[in-house]
Short mmCIF file of C-alpha atoms and ligand atoms in Angstrom, two decimals:
data_model
loop_
_atom_site.label_atom_id
_atom_site.label_comp_id
_atom_site.label_asym_id
_atom_site.label_seq_id
_atom_site.Cartn_x
_atom_site.Cartn_y
_atom_site.Cartn_z
CA UNK A 6 81.62 -6.72 34.75
CA UNK A 7 81.24 -3.32 33.32
CA UNK A 8 78.28 -1.10 33.58
CA UNK A 9 76.17 -0.62 30.59
CA UNK A 10 73.50 2.13 29.53
CA UNK A 11 69.97 0.93 29.29
CA UNK A 12 69.59 3.52 26.37
CA UNK A 13 72.55 1.81 24.42
CA UNK A 14 71.41 -1.69 24.59
CA UNK A 15 70.81 -3.17 21.20
CA UNK A 16 67.37 -4.73 19.96
CA UNK A 17 69.17 -8.00 20.73
CA UNK A 18 70.58 -7.12 23.93
CA UNK A 19 67.39 -6.06 25.22
CA UNK A 20 65.52 -9.22 23.90
CA UNK A 21 68.05 -11.18 26.02
CA UNK A 22 66.73 -9.39 29.16
CA UNK A 23 63.11 -9.37 28.24
CA UNK A 24 62.55 -12.80 26.63
CA UNK A 25 64.31 -14.97 28.92
CA UNK A 26 63.49 -18.69 28.22
CA UNK A 27 63.89 -21.89 30.61
CA UNK A 28 65.54 -23.94 27.74
CA UNK A 29 62.73 -26.83 28.04
CA UNK A 30 61.89 -27.10 24.71
CA UNK A 31 64.97 -28.99 23.76
CA UNK A 32 63.99 -32.12 26.02
CA UNK A 33 60.31 -32.08 25.24
CA UNK A 34 60.63 -35.20 22.86
CA UNK A 35 62.63 -37.24 25.52
CA UNK A 36 60.24 -36.27 28.25
CA UNK A 37 57.18 -37.28 26.42
CA UNK A 38 58.51 -40.67 25.95
CA UNK A 39 59.33 -40.92 29.81
CA UNK A 40 55.86 -39.70 30.39
CA UNK A 41 54.07 -42.18 28.25
CA UNK A 42 56.11 -44.99 29.74
CA UNK A 43 55.40 -44.24 33.39
CA UNK A 44 51.59 -43.88 32.67
CA UNK A 45 51.65 -47.23 30.89
CA UNK A 46 53.85 -49.27 33.09
CA UNK A 47 53.78 -47.61 36.38
CA UNK A 48 56.28 -48.61 39.00
CA UNK A 49 58.49 -50.69 36.71
CA UNK A 50 59.06 -47.76 34.46
CA UNK A 51 59.71 -45.56 37.73
CA UNK A 52 62.29 -48.10 38.79
CA UNK A 53 63.88 -48.06 35.32
CA UNK A 54 64.35 -44.38 34.87
CA UNK A 55 65.53 -43.97 38.53
CA UNK A 56 68.29 -46.53 37.43
CA UNK A 57 68.92 -44.78 34.24
CA UNK A 58 69.09 -41.25 35.32
CA UNK A 59 69.69 -41.25 39.02
CA UNK A 60 71.91 -44.52 39.04
CA UNK A 61 69.61 -45.47 41.88
CA UNK A 62 68.37 -49.13 42.89
CA UNK A 63 64.95 -48.29 44.51
CA UNK A 64 64.00 -50.68 46.88
CA UNK A 65 61.06 -48.70 48.43
CA UNK A 66 59.47 -46.06 46.15
CA UNK A 67 57.40 -45.14 49.23
CA UNK A 68 59.82 -43.35 51.84
CA UNK A 69 57.10 -41.67 53.93
CA UNK A 70 58.62 -43.48 57.15
CA UNK A 71 61.98 -42.79 56.19
CA UNK A 72 61.19 -39.08 56.01
CA UNK A 73 59.79 -39.25 59.62
CA UNK A 74 62.95 -41.00 60.90
CA UNK A 75 65.19 -38.18 59.16
CA UNK A 76 63.89 -35.73 61.77
CA UNK A 77 66.11 -37.60 64.32
CA UNK A 78 69.20 -37.43 62.17
CA UNK A 79 69.30 -33.74 61.34
CA UNK A 80 71.48 -31.24 63.40
CA UNK A 81 69.42 -29.83 66.09
CA UNK A 82 70.18 -26.22 64.63
CA UNK A 83 68.95 -27.35 61.24
CA UNK A 84 65.89 -28.80 62.58
CA UNK A 85 65.13 -25.65 64.76
CA UNK A 86 65.77 -23.34 61.47
CA UNK A 87 63.11 -25.67 59.52
CA UNK A 88 60.79 -25.27 62.30
CA UNK A 89 61.08 -21.57 62.52
CA UNK A 90 60.75 -21.23 58.72
CA UNK A 91 57.66 -23.40 58.69
CA UNK A 92 56.24 -21.21 61.37
CA UNK A 93 56.76 -18.10 59.44
CA UNK A 94 55.35 -19.65 56.15
CA UNK A 95 52.38 -20.98 57.86
CA UNK A 96 51.47 -17.69 59.50
CA UNK A 97 51.81 -15.73 56.23
CA UNK A 98 49.79 -18.23 54.44
CA UNK A 99 47.04 -18.38 57.03
CA UNK A 100 46.79 -14.70 56.83
CA UNK A 101 45.66 -14.97 53.00
CA UNK A 102 43.27 -17.75 53.32
CA UNK A 103 40.13 -16.33 51.60
CA UNK A 104 36.66 -16.67 53.27
CA UNK A 105 33.47 -17.58 51.90
CA UNK A 106 31.01 -14.87 51.40
CA UNK A 107 27.43 -14.36 50.24
CA UNK A 108 25.58 -11.00 49.42
CA UNK A 109 21.93 -10.13 49.42
CA UNK A 110 21.45 -7.52 46.66
CA UNK A 111 18.22 -5.35 47.02
CA UNK A 112 16.49 -6.76 44.07
CA UNK A 113 16.31 -10.31 45.66
CA UNK A 114 19.53 -11.82 44.39
CA UNK A 115 21.53 -13.76 46.97
CA UNK A 116 24.89 -14.52 45.46
CA UNK A 117 28.14 -15.85 46.95
CA UNK A 118 31.58 -17.56 46.70
CA UNK A 119 32.81 -20.55 48.28
CA UNK A 120 36.53 -21.76 48.56
CA UNK A 121 37.16 -25.50 49.11
CA UNK A 122 40.71 -27.32 48.92
CA UNK A 123 41.89 -29.87 46.20
CA UNK A 124 41.64 -33.30 47.76
CA UNK A 125 44.93 -34.53 46.44
CA UNK A 126 48.08 -32.66 45.33
CA UNK A 127 51.56 -33.41 44.45
CA UNK A 128 54.69 -31.24 45.17
CA UNK A 129 58.05 -31.70 43.25
CA UNK A 130 61.12 -31.40 45.81
CA UNK A 131 64.31 -31.03 44.07
CA UNK A 132 67.38 -33.19 44.93
CA UNK A 133 70.69 -33.62 43.68
CA UNK A 134 73.43 -30.95 44.05
CA UNK A 135 70.81 -28.38 44.77
CA UNK A 136 68.76 -30.14 47.88
CA UNK A 137 66.23 -27.83 48.83
CA UNK A 138 64.47 -28.43 52.20
CA UNK A 139 63.18 -24.94 51.77
CA UNK A 140 61.27 -25.96 48.55
CA UNK A 141 59.54 -28.73 50.36
CA UNK A 142 58.35 -26.17 53.22
CA UNK A 143 57.26 -23.73 50.40
CA UNK A 144 54.98 -26.45 48.62
CA UNK A 145 53.86 -28.43 51.42
CA UNK A 146 52.95 -25.77 53.97
CA UNK A 147 50.49 -23.78 51.77
CA UNK A 148 48.85 -26.92 50.68
CA UNK A 149 48.14 -28.08 54.31
CA UNK A 150 47.09 -24.44 55.25
CA UNK A 151 44.51 -24.61 52.51
CA UNK A 152 43.27 -27.77 53.75
CA UNK A 153 44.51 -30.32 51.13
CA UNK A 154 43.77 -33.75 52.86
CA UNK A 155 46.57 -35.73 50.94
CA UNK A 156 49.60 -34.08 50.12
CA UNK A 157 52.36 -36.17 48.19
CA UNK A 158 56.00 -35.13 47.76
CA UNK A 159 58.28 -36.77 45.06
CA UNK A 160 61.76 -36.11 45.35
CA UNK A 161 64.80 -37.83 43.49
CA UNK A 162 66.17 -41.02 44.81
CA UNK A 163 69.88 -41.22 46.18
CA UNK A 164 71.91 -43.49 48.25
CA UNK A 165 71.47 -40.85 50.97
CA UNK A 166 68.81 -38.47 50.24
CA UNK A 167 69.71 -35.09 52.09
CA UNK A 168 68.24 -35.81 55.50
CA UNK A 169 67.34 -31.93 55.98
CA UNK A 170 65.05 -32.31 52.86
CA UNK A 171 63.40 -35.43 54.24
CA UNK A 172 62.78 -33.85 57.48
CA UNK A 173 61.54 -30.58 56.13
CA UNK A 174 59.10 -32.64 54.06
CA UNK A 175 57.89 -34.45 57.27
CA UNK A 176 57.92 -31.55 59.43
CA UNK A 177 56.02 -29.35 57.05
CA UNK A 178 53.14 -31.92 57.01
CA UNK A 179 53.39 -34.02 53.97
CA UNK A 180 51.06 -37.29 53.94
CA UNK A 181 53.16 -39.12 51.55
CA UNK A 182 56.71 -38.91 50.29
CA UNK A 183 58.11 -40.85 47.16
CA UNK A 184 61.46 -41.56 46.18
CA UNK A 185 61.30 -40.62 42.34
CA UNK A 186 62.55 -37.49 40.45
CA UNK A 187 62.64 -35.83 37.23
CA UNK A 188 60.09 -36.40 34.41
CA UNK A 189 59.07 -39.61 35.80
CA UNK A 190 58.46 -38.10 39.29
CA UNK A 191 56.00 -35.70 37.50
CA UNK A 192 54.33 -38.61 35.60
CA UNK A 193 54.08 -40.71 38.49
CA UNK A 194 52.00 -37.83 40.42
CA UNK A 195 49.98 -37.15 37.06
CA UNK A 196 48.89 -40.77 36.47
CA UNK A 197 49.45 -42.63 39.52
CA UNK A 198 51.30 -46.02 39.59
CA UNK A 199 50.88 -49.10 41.86
CA UNK A 200 52.54 -47.19 44.70
CA UNK A 201 51.85 -43.64 43.93
CA UNK A 202 48.55 -42.10 44.19
CA UNK A 203 47.26 -39.93 41.32
CA UNK A 204 46.99 -36.45 42.26
CA UNK A 205 44.67 -33.50 40.86
CA UNK A 206 47.49 -30.81 40.61
CA UNK A 207 51.44 -30.84 40.43
CA UNK A 208 53.33 -27.99 41.83
CA UNK A 209 56.82 -27.15 42.71
CA UNK A 210 60.12 -25.93 40.94
CA UNK A 211 62.62 -28.41 39.22
CA UNK A 212 65.14 -28.65 36.56
CA UNK A 213 64.32 -28.51 32.63
CA UNK A 214 63.17 -32.04 32.79
CA UNK A 215 60.73 -31.38 35.45
CA UNK A 216 59.49 -28.46 33.91
CA UNK A 217 59.14 -29.95 30.61
CA UNK A 218 57.15 -32.95 32.06
CA UNK A 219 54.74 -30.29 33.77
CA UNK A 220 54.26 -28.99 30.35
CA UNK A 221 53.54 -32.47 29.13
CA UNK A 222 51.00 -33.73 31.80
CA UNK A 223 49.17 -30.24 31.74
CA UNK A 224 45.56 -30.86 30.63
CA UNK A 225 45.68 -34.43 32.03
CA UNK A 226 46.39 -32.63 35.66
CA UNK A 227 46.38 -29.30 36.84
CA UNK A 228 49.81 -27.69 37.23
CA UNK A 229 50.86 -24.53 38.98
CA UNK A 230 53.26 -22.87 36.26
CA UNK A 231 56.32 -23.56 34.39
CA UNK A 232 59.23 -22.14 36.57
CA UNK A 233 62.86 -21.50 35.08
CA UNK A 234 66.15 -20.66 36.69
CA UNK A 235 66.15 -17.84 39.36
CA UNK A 236 66.06 -14.22 38.46
CA UNK A 237 66.57 -11.01 40.48
CA UNK A 238 66.37 -7.31 39.45
CA UNK A 239 67.81 -4.69 41.96
CA UNK A 240 66.34 -1.33 41.42
CA UNK A 241 68.63 1.02 42.99
CA UNK A 242 69.52 4.83 43.36
CA UNK A 243 72.72 6.41 44.85
CA UNK A 244 71.42 5.78 48.42
CA UNK A 245 71.95 1.90 48.08
CA UNK A 246 74.95 -0.01 49.55
CA UNK A 247 76.96 -1.46 46.68
CA UNK A 248 78.01 -4.61 48.72
CA UNK A 249 74.18 -5.42 49.50
CA UNK A 250 73.17 -4.98 45.87
CA UNK A 251 76.06 -6.93 44.62
CA UNK A 252 75.51 -9.71 47.43
CA UNK A 253 71.84 -10.01 46.23
CA UNK A 254 72.98 -10.55 42.61
CA UNK A 255 75.60 -13.04 43.45
CA UNK A 256 73.34 -15.07 45.94
CA UNK A 257 70.90 -15.85 43.08
CA UNK A 258 73.36 -16.33 40.60
CA UNK A 259 74.79 -19.26 42.69
CA UNK A 260 71.45 -21.42 41.89
CA UNK A 261 72.16 -21.81 38.17
CA UNK A 262 74.58 -21.09 35.19
CA UNK A 263 71.26 -19.62 33.60
CA UNK A 264 70.13 -17.35 36.12
CA UNK A 265 69.51 -13.82 35.26
CA UNK A 266 70.88 -11.09 37.94
CA UNK A 267 70.37 -7.54 36.93
CA UNK A 268 70.75 -4.10 38.53
CA UNK A 269 69.41 -1.15 37.18
CA UNK A 270 70.08 2.20 38.65
CA UNK A 271 70.12 6.11 37.76
CA UNK A 272 73.36 6.46 39.32
CA UNK A 273 76.44 5.84 37.32
CA UNK A 274 78.60 5.95 40.71
CA UNK A 275 76.47 3.21 42.13
CA UNK A 276 76.70 0.95 39.10
CA UNK A 277 80.47 1.39 39.00
CA UNK A 278 80.80 0.50 42.74
CA UNK A 279 78.48 -2.48 42.41
CA UNK A 280 80.52 -3.94 39.43
CA UNK A 281 83.53 -3.48 41.88
CA UNK A 282 81.76 -5.34 44.73
CA UNK A 283 80.83 -8.14 42.16
CA UNK A 284 84.44 -8.63 41.05
CA UNK A 285 85.81 -8.52 44.62
CA UNK A 286 83.24 -10.87 46.12
CA UNK A 287 82.08 -13.46 43.46
CA UNK A 288 85.33 -15.36 43.38
CA UNK A 289 85.39 -15.67 46.98
CA UNK A 290 82.14 -17.93 46.97
CA UNK A 291 82.14 -21.61 47.17
CA UNK A 292 80.02 -21.91 44.17
CA UNK A 293 82.30 -19.21 42.13
CA UNK A 294 82.02 -21.10 38.94
CA UNK A 295 78.19 -21.20 38.56
CA UNK A 296 77.91 -17.45 39.82
CA UNK A 297 80.58 -16.33 37.24
CA UNK A 298 78.54 -18.16 34.38
CA UNK A 299 75.21 -16.60 35.55
CA UNK A 300 76.97 -13.19 35.65
CA UNK A 301 78.35 -13.64 32.15
CA UNK A 302 74.92 -14.57 30.74
CA UNK A 303 73.29 -12.34 28.21
CA UNK A 304 70.40 -11.78 30.58
CA UNK A 305 72.64 -10.43 33.51
CA UNK A 306 74.13 -7.05 33.87
CA UNK A 307 74.45 -3.87 35.72
CA UNK A 308 72.61 -1.12 33.85
CA UNK A 309 72.47 2.62 33.91
CA UNK A 310 69.33 4.44 33.14
CA UNK A 311 69.31 8.15 32.34
CA UNK A 312 66.55 8.53 35.02
CA UNK A 313 64.60 6.66 37.72
CA UNK A 314 61.43 6.50 35.55
CA UNK A 315 63.57 4.72 32.94
CA UNK A 316 64.71 2.29 35.26
CA UNK A 317 61.03 1.60 36.30
CA UNK A 318 60.26 1.30 32.86
CA UNK A 319 62.79 -1.53 32.36
CA UNK A 320 61.85 -3.16 35.59
CA UNK A 321 58.12 -3.35 34.41
CA UNK A 322 59.31 -4.76 31.32
CA UNK A 323 61.73 -7.36 33.03
CA UNK A 324 58.92 -8.67 35.03
CA UNK A 325 61.15 -9.94 37.84
CA UNK A 326 60.72 -13.40 39.86
CA UNK A 327 62.47 -11.21 42.73
CA UNK A 328 62.23 -7.28 42.57
CA UNK A 329 64.51 -5.63 44.92
CA UNK A 330 64.23 -1.96 45.50
CA UNK A 331 67.19 -0.53 47.63
CA UNK A 332 66.56 3.34 46.91
CA UNK A 333 64.72 6.43 48.63
CA UNK A 334 61.01 6.09 48.24
CA UNK A 335 61.04 2.54 47.58
CA UNK A 336 57.11 1.98 48.16
CA UNK A 337 56.60 4.94 45.72
CA UNK A 338 58.81 3.16 42.99
CA UNK A 339 56.91 -0.28 43.77
CA UNK A 340 53.60 1.63 43.12
CA UNK A 341 54.65 2.30 39.62
CA UNK A 342 55.56 -1.54 38.92
CA UNK A 343 52.76 -4.30 38.45
CA UNK A 344 55.01 -7.01 36.99
CA UNK A 345 56.79 -8.65 39.82
CA UNK A 346 56.64 -12.04 41.55
CA UNK A 347 57.80 -10.89 45.00
CA UNK A 348 59.10 -7.40 46.13
CA UNK A 349 61.73 -6.95 48.80
CA UNK A 350 61.97 -3.43 50.06
CA UNK A 351 65.04 -1.69 51.70
CA UNK A 352 68.63 -2.52 52.62
CA UNK A 353 67.87 -5.04 55.27
CA UNK A 354 65.53 -7.23 53.28
CA UNK A 355 67.79 -9.64 51.18
CA UNK A 356 66.14 -11.89 48.67
CA UNK A 357 67.58 -14.61 50.64
CA UNK A 358 65.20 -13.93 53.73
CA UNK A 359 62.35 -14.67 51.47
CA UNK A 360 64.20 -17.71 50.05
CA UNK A 361 64.25 -19.41 53.35
CA UNK A 362 62.47 -17.74 56.11
CA UNK A 363 60.39 -14.50 56.37
CA UNK A 364 57.18 -16.10 55.32
CA UNK A 365 56.40 -15.51 51.67
CA UNK A 366 56.61 -18.14 49.18
CA UNK A 367 59.72 -18.60 47.05
CA UNK A 368 58.15 -20.55 44.18
CA UNK A 369 57.46 -17.59 41.84
CA UNK A 370 56.89 -16.81 38.27
CA UNK A 371 60.10 -16.52 36.26
CA UNK A 372 60.76 -15.72 32.53
CA UNK A 373 58.25 -12.84 32.65
CA UNK A 374 55.46 -14.85 33.92
CA UNK A 375 54.85 -12.22 36.58
CA UNK A 376 53.08 -10.38 33.71
CA UNK A 377 50.27 -13.05 33.79
CA UNK A 378 50.16 -14.88 37.15
CA UNK A 379 51.57 -14.72 40.79
CA UNK A 380 53.51 -17.23 42.94
CA UNK A 381 52.41 -20.34 45.00
CA UNK A 382 49.83 -19.43 47.58
CA UNK A 383 47.00 -20.86 49.21
CA UNK A 384 44.90 -19.99 46.19
CA UNK A 385 46.96 -22.63 44.14
CA UNK A 386 45.46 -25.39 46.41
CA UNK A 387 41.92 -23.88 46.49
CA UNK A 388 39.23 -23.90 43.80
CA UNK A 389 36.17 -21.54 43.93
CA UNK A 390 32.54 -21.92 43.34
CA UNK A 391 29.50 -19.73 43.20
CA UNK A 392 26.18 -20.18 45.00
CA UNK A 393 22.96 -18.25 44.42
CA UNK A 394 19.29 -17.98 45.53
CA UNK A 395 16.69 -15.93 43.87
CA UNK A 396 13.50 -14.74 45.65
CA UNK A 397 10.23 -14.70 43.35
CA UNK A 398 10.50 -11.01 43.17
CA UNK A 399 14.14 -11.44 42.24
CA UNK A 400 13.15 -13.90 39.50
CA UNK A 401 10.25 -11.83 38.27
CA UNK A 402 12.42 -8.89 37.79
CA UNK A 403 15.08 -10.82 35.96
CA UNK A 404 12.68 -12.86 33.68
CA UNK A 405 12.46 -10.60 30.84
CA UNK A 406 16.17 -10.24 30.42
CA UNK A 407 16.69 -14.16 30.78
CA UNK A 408 13.93 -15.01 28.47
CA UNK A 409 15.07 -12.37 25.74
CA UNK A 410 18.73 -13.60 25.94
CA UNK A 411 17.53 -17.46 25.72
CA UNK A 412 15.23 -16.69 22.87
CA UNK A 413 18.10 -14.68 21.23
CA UNK A 414 20.31 -17.67 21.57
CA UNK A 415 17.59 -20.00 20.16
CA UNK A 416 17.28 -21.99 23.28
CA UNK A 417 13.56 -21.58 23.96
CA UNK A 418 13.61 -24.27 26.58
CA UNK A 419 15.81 -22.06 28.89
CA UNK A 420 13.06 -19.23 28.55
CA UNK A 421 10.47 -21.71 29.45
CA UNK A 422 12.22 -22.99 32.59
CA UNK A 423 11.82 -19.45 33.80
CA UNK A 424 8.13 -18.75 32.61
CA UNK A 425 6.87 -22.28 34.06
CA UNK A 426 7.74 -20.82 37.48
CA UNK A 427 5.07 -18.12 37.25
CA UNK A 428 2.27 -20.20 35.84
CA UNK A 429 -0.75 -20.07 38.19
CA UNK A 430 -1.41 -23.72 39.33
CA UNK A 431 -4.99 -22.77 39.84
CA UNK A 432 -5.50 -22.34 36.12
CA UNK A 433 -4.43 -26.10 35.44
N1 LIG B 8 65.58 -18.23 45.06
C1 LIG B 8 65.14 -19.58 44.78
C2 LIG B 8 64.71 -20.36 45.95
C3 LIG B 8 65.58 -20.81 46.84
N2 LIG B 8 66.83 -20.43 47.44
C4 LIG B 8 65.67 -21.99 47.50
C5 LIG B 8 67.33 -20.65 48.17
N3 LIG B 8 66.82 -21.99 48.22
C6 LIG B 8 63.84 -19.30 43.68
O1 LIG B 8 62.93 -18.49 44.23
ZN1 LIG B 9 67.52 -18.64 46.20
#
């Protein structure tokens, strides 16, 4: 890997960084068929697709009890780590719960906002080569903290589903666990089957099949957002430790050959050193092949900006899922960046800490989604409503405005519903 100058990037090279895509379009047609079959045929279709795509004969789709038993099957050390992670994720999400409020305005209007949990939600927990107990925690804990009564988890079937994943699902507080993955798992949650209870919202990360299925069912059921491969952008100056920067890039690169990992810095010396550290360290890792593919992808690179403001502009346009700032004045730099899923400040804050255990959520907007929305949070599982009461004087003050607008819209009965309240009952 060689440093490149931001100023020298061609329009195509810039587009590769700024218009990342999750590659879901190619499977949309196949996914539509799967979703329709599950919607129409329920468990029978679920079993058939599990056989076809996962090579699994699923005896019981409902594995809630198996998840509970898995707690005894995992190492004590892994169980302790799962519990510590859950405690930190719970603490951070409890701290963000909104409170209902009402406010009395002086002119006789009382207005307020209330927050109530969804009653049933579904969480997709990936399986396969990337078994992610941590994603179970990130999906289930905020839902339970928000007060969701029924949290259902779907995860791909396998002869031996990773016990750590099952234990994490159980420990995080899931109410039901189903052995069904891929597009069929999303469809089962969205439409329900004989075994799977239909939910109101489906959340969680997954591969392109899962992502395409979420796009397909959206409208019939709420979804969180469409998440693509992991990304990290490290904004660094010459005070950064090149080994730490390189390791953060390599870590997210091991997720997926399509991961996008970028450093942008105003220091040519640091860029050179980061490239050297990457070349020395990447081949040493167990998942070296995936890492190499991600590093070689067009949306990855070590970039030199002419100044920190140019680097900041690049970061703002890139809109990273994870933004790591390893530079002096990291908070001042972050103040100048709005488009970011989750920010990691300083040398001792590796992205992996947030991936697993510090408490923030790791289900975050990718592909520039951070320009429009944030990651999973308790808000994902709440809906708000408003409430109001007007005093007699309050309505009297407002009546001219309401009746004028109602008549301007040609909705005279709306106006009358205000006037009637001031008719003198004695005149009747
Ligand atoms: N970095 C991933 C989450 C993850 N990392 C799970 C490790 N396990 C997307 O934010
Ligand atoms: Zn990660």
